GROMACS .gro file of C-alpha atoms in nm:
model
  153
    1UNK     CA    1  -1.884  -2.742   4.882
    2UNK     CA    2  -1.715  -2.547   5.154
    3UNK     CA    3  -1.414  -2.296   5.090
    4UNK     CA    4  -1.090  -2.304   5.195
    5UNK     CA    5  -1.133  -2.077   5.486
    6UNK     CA    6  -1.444  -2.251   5.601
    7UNK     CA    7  -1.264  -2.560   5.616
    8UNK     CA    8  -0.938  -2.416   5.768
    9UNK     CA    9  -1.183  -2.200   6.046
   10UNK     CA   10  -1.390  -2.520   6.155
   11UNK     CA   11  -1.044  -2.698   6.172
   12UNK     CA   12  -0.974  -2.402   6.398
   13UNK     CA   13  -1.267  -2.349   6.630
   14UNK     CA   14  -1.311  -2.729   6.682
   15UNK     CA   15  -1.008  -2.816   6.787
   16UNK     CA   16  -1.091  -3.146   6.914
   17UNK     CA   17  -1.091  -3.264   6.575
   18UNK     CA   18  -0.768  -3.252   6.530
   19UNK     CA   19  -0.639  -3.362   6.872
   20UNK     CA   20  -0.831  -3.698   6.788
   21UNK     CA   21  -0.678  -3.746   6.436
   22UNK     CA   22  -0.346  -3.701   6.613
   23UNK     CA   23  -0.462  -3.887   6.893
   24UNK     CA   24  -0.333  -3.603   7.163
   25UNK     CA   25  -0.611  -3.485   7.443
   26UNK     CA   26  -0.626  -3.097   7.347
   27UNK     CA   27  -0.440  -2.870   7.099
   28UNK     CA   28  -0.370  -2.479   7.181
   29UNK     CA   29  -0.431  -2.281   6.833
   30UNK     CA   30  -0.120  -2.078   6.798
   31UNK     CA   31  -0.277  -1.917   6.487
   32UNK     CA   32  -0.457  -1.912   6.174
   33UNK     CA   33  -0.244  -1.808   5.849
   34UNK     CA   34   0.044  -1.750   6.050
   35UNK     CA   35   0.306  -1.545   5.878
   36UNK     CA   36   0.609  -1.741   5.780
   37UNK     CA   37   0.800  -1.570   5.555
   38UNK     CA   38   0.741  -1.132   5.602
   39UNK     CA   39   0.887  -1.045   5.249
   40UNK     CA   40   0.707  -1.254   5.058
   41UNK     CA   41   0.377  -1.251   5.308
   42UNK     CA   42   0.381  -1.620   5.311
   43UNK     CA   43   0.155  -1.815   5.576
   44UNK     CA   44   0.109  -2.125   5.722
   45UNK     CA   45  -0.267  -2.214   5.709
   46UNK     CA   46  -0.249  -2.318   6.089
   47UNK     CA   47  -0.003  -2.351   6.372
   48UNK     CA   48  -0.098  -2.556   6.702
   49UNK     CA   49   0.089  -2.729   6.950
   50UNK     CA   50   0.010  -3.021   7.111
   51UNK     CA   51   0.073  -2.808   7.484
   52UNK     CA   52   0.125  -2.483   7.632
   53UNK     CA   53   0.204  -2.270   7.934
   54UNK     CA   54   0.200  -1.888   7.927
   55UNK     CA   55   0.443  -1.878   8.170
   56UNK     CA   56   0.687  -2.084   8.028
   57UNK     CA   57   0.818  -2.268   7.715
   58UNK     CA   58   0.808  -2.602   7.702
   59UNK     CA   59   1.081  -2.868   7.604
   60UNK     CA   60   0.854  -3.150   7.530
   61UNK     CA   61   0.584  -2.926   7.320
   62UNK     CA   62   0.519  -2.984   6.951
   63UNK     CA   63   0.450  -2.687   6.718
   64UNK     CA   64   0.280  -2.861   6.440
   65UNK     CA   65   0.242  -2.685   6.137
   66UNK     CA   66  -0.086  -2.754   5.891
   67UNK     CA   67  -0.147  -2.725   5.511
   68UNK     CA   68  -0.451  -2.757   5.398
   69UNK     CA   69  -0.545  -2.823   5.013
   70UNK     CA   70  -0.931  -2.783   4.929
   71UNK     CA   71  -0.936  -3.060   4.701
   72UNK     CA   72  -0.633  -3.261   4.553
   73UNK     CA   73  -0.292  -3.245   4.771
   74UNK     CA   74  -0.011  -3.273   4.541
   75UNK     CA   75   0.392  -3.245   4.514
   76UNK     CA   76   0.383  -2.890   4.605
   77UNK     CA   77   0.213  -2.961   4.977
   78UNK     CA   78   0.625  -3.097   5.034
   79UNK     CA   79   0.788  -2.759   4.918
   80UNK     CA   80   0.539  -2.526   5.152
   81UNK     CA   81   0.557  -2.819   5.456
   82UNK     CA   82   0.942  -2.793   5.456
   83UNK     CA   83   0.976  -2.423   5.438
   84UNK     CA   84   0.709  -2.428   5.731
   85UNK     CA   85   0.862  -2.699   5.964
   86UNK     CA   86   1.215  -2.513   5.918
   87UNK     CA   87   1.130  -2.180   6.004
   88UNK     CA   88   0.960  -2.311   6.292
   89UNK     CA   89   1.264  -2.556   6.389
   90UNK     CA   90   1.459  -2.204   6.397
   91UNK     CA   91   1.227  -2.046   6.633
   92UNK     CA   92   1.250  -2.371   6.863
   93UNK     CA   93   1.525  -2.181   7.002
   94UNK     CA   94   1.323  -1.915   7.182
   95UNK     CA   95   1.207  -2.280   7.413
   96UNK     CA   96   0.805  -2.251   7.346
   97UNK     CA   97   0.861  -2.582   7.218
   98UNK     CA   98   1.093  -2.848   7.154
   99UNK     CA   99   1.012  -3.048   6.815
  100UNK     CA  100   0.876  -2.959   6.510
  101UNK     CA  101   0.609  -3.164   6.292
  102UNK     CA  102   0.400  -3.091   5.931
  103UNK     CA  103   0.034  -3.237   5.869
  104UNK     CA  104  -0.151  -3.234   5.536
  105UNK     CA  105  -0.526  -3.191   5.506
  106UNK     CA  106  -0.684  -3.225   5.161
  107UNK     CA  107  -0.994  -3.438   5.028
  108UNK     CA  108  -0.769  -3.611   4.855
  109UNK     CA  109  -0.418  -3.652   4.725
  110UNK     CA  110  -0.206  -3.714   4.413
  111UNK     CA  111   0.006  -4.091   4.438
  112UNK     CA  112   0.363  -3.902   4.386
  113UNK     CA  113   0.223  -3.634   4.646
  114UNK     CA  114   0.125  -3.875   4.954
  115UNK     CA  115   0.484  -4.092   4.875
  116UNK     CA  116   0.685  -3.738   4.869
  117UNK     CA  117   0.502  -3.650   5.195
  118UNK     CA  118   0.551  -3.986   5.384
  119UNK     CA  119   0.905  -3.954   5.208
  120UNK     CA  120   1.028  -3.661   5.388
  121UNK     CA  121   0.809  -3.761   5.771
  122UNK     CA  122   0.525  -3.591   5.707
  123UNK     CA  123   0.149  -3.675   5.797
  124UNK     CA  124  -0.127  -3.649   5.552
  125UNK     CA  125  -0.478  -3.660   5.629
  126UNK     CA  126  -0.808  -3.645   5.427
  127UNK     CA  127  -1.125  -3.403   5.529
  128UNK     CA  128  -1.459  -3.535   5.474
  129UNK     CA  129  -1.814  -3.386   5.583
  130UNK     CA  130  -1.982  -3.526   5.958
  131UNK     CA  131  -2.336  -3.640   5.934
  132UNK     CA  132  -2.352  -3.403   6.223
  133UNK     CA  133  -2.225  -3.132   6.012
  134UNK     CA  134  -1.869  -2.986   5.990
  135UNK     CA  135  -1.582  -3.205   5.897
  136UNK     CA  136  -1.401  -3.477   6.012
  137UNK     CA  137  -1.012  -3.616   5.962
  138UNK     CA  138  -0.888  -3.939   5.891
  139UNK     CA  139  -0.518  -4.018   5.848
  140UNK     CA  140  -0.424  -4.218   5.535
  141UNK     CA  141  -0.112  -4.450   5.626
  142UNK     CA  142   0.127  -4.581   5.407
  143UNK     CA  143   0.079  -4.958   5.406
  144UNK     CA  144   0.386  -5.161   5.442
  145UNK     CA  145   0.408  -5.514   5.323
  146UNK     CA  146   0.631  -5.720   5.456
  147UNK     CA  147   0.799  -6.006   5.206
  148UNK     CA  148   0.643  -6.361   5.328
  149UNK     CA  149   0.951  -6.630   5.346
  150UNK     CA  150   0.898  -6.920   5.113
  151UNK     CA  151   0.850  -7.203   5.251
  152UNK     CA  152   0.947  -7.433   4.968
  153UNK     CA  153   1.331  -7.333   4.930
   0.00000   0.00000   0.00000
């Protein structure tokens, strides 16, 4: 079984894995374990956006901030997501990008912890191995039902 950090560094260095969970054509890697709180050395396990110029901020870039559980997401995923995702909605003000969105990875997650997630906007995902080695993401989606009109009323 693969750590944390091996999971979080393939995530990394292949980053057309996660463009194609997201369904974007590239991602720029802002960075791994990036600091989001300096007094109590808290980090984000990845930051990305989904485009970038050196030379300029852009307006219609997402900074997407990642969380990634090595085995069972839970109801704490939505505490560290939201602390993420608002720090980074302050620093949207600097104009290296516009909006602000939080992704879950795990292998698997809790009921209460997916519904919290979903709750509150936020994607969740679930890492599995690649018969070609590494990993590979697949988004779980809440299912809505829709109520099916009776007929015989």
């Amino acid at each position: 079984m693969s750590s944390h950090k091996e999971v979080l560094r393939y995530l990394s260095t292949n980053k057309e894995v996660l463009a194609d969970a997201l369904g974007l054509p590239s991602i720029w890697v802002r960075s791994e374990e990036y600091v989001i709180d300096r007094k109590t050395k808290e980090k984000a396990d990845l930051v990305f956006q989904d485009k970038f110029d050196p030379y300029q901020g852009l307006k219609d870039a997402t900074c997407f901030a990642l969380e990634l559980k090595k085995e069972k997401g839970d109801h704490e995923v939505l505490g560290q997501l939201k602390k993420y995702t608002n720090v980074l909605n302050k620093l949207s003000r600097y104009g290296h990008w516009g909006k602000v969105e939080g992704i879950a990875v795990a292998q698997e997650y809790t009921k209460s912890g997916k519904e919290l997630l979903w709750d509150e906007g936020f994607r969740t995902f679930i890492y599995y191995p690649a018969s070609s080695g590494g990993f590979k993401l697949r988004e779980e989606k809440k299912i809505i039902r829709k109520a099916s009109k009776n007929s015989n009323r």
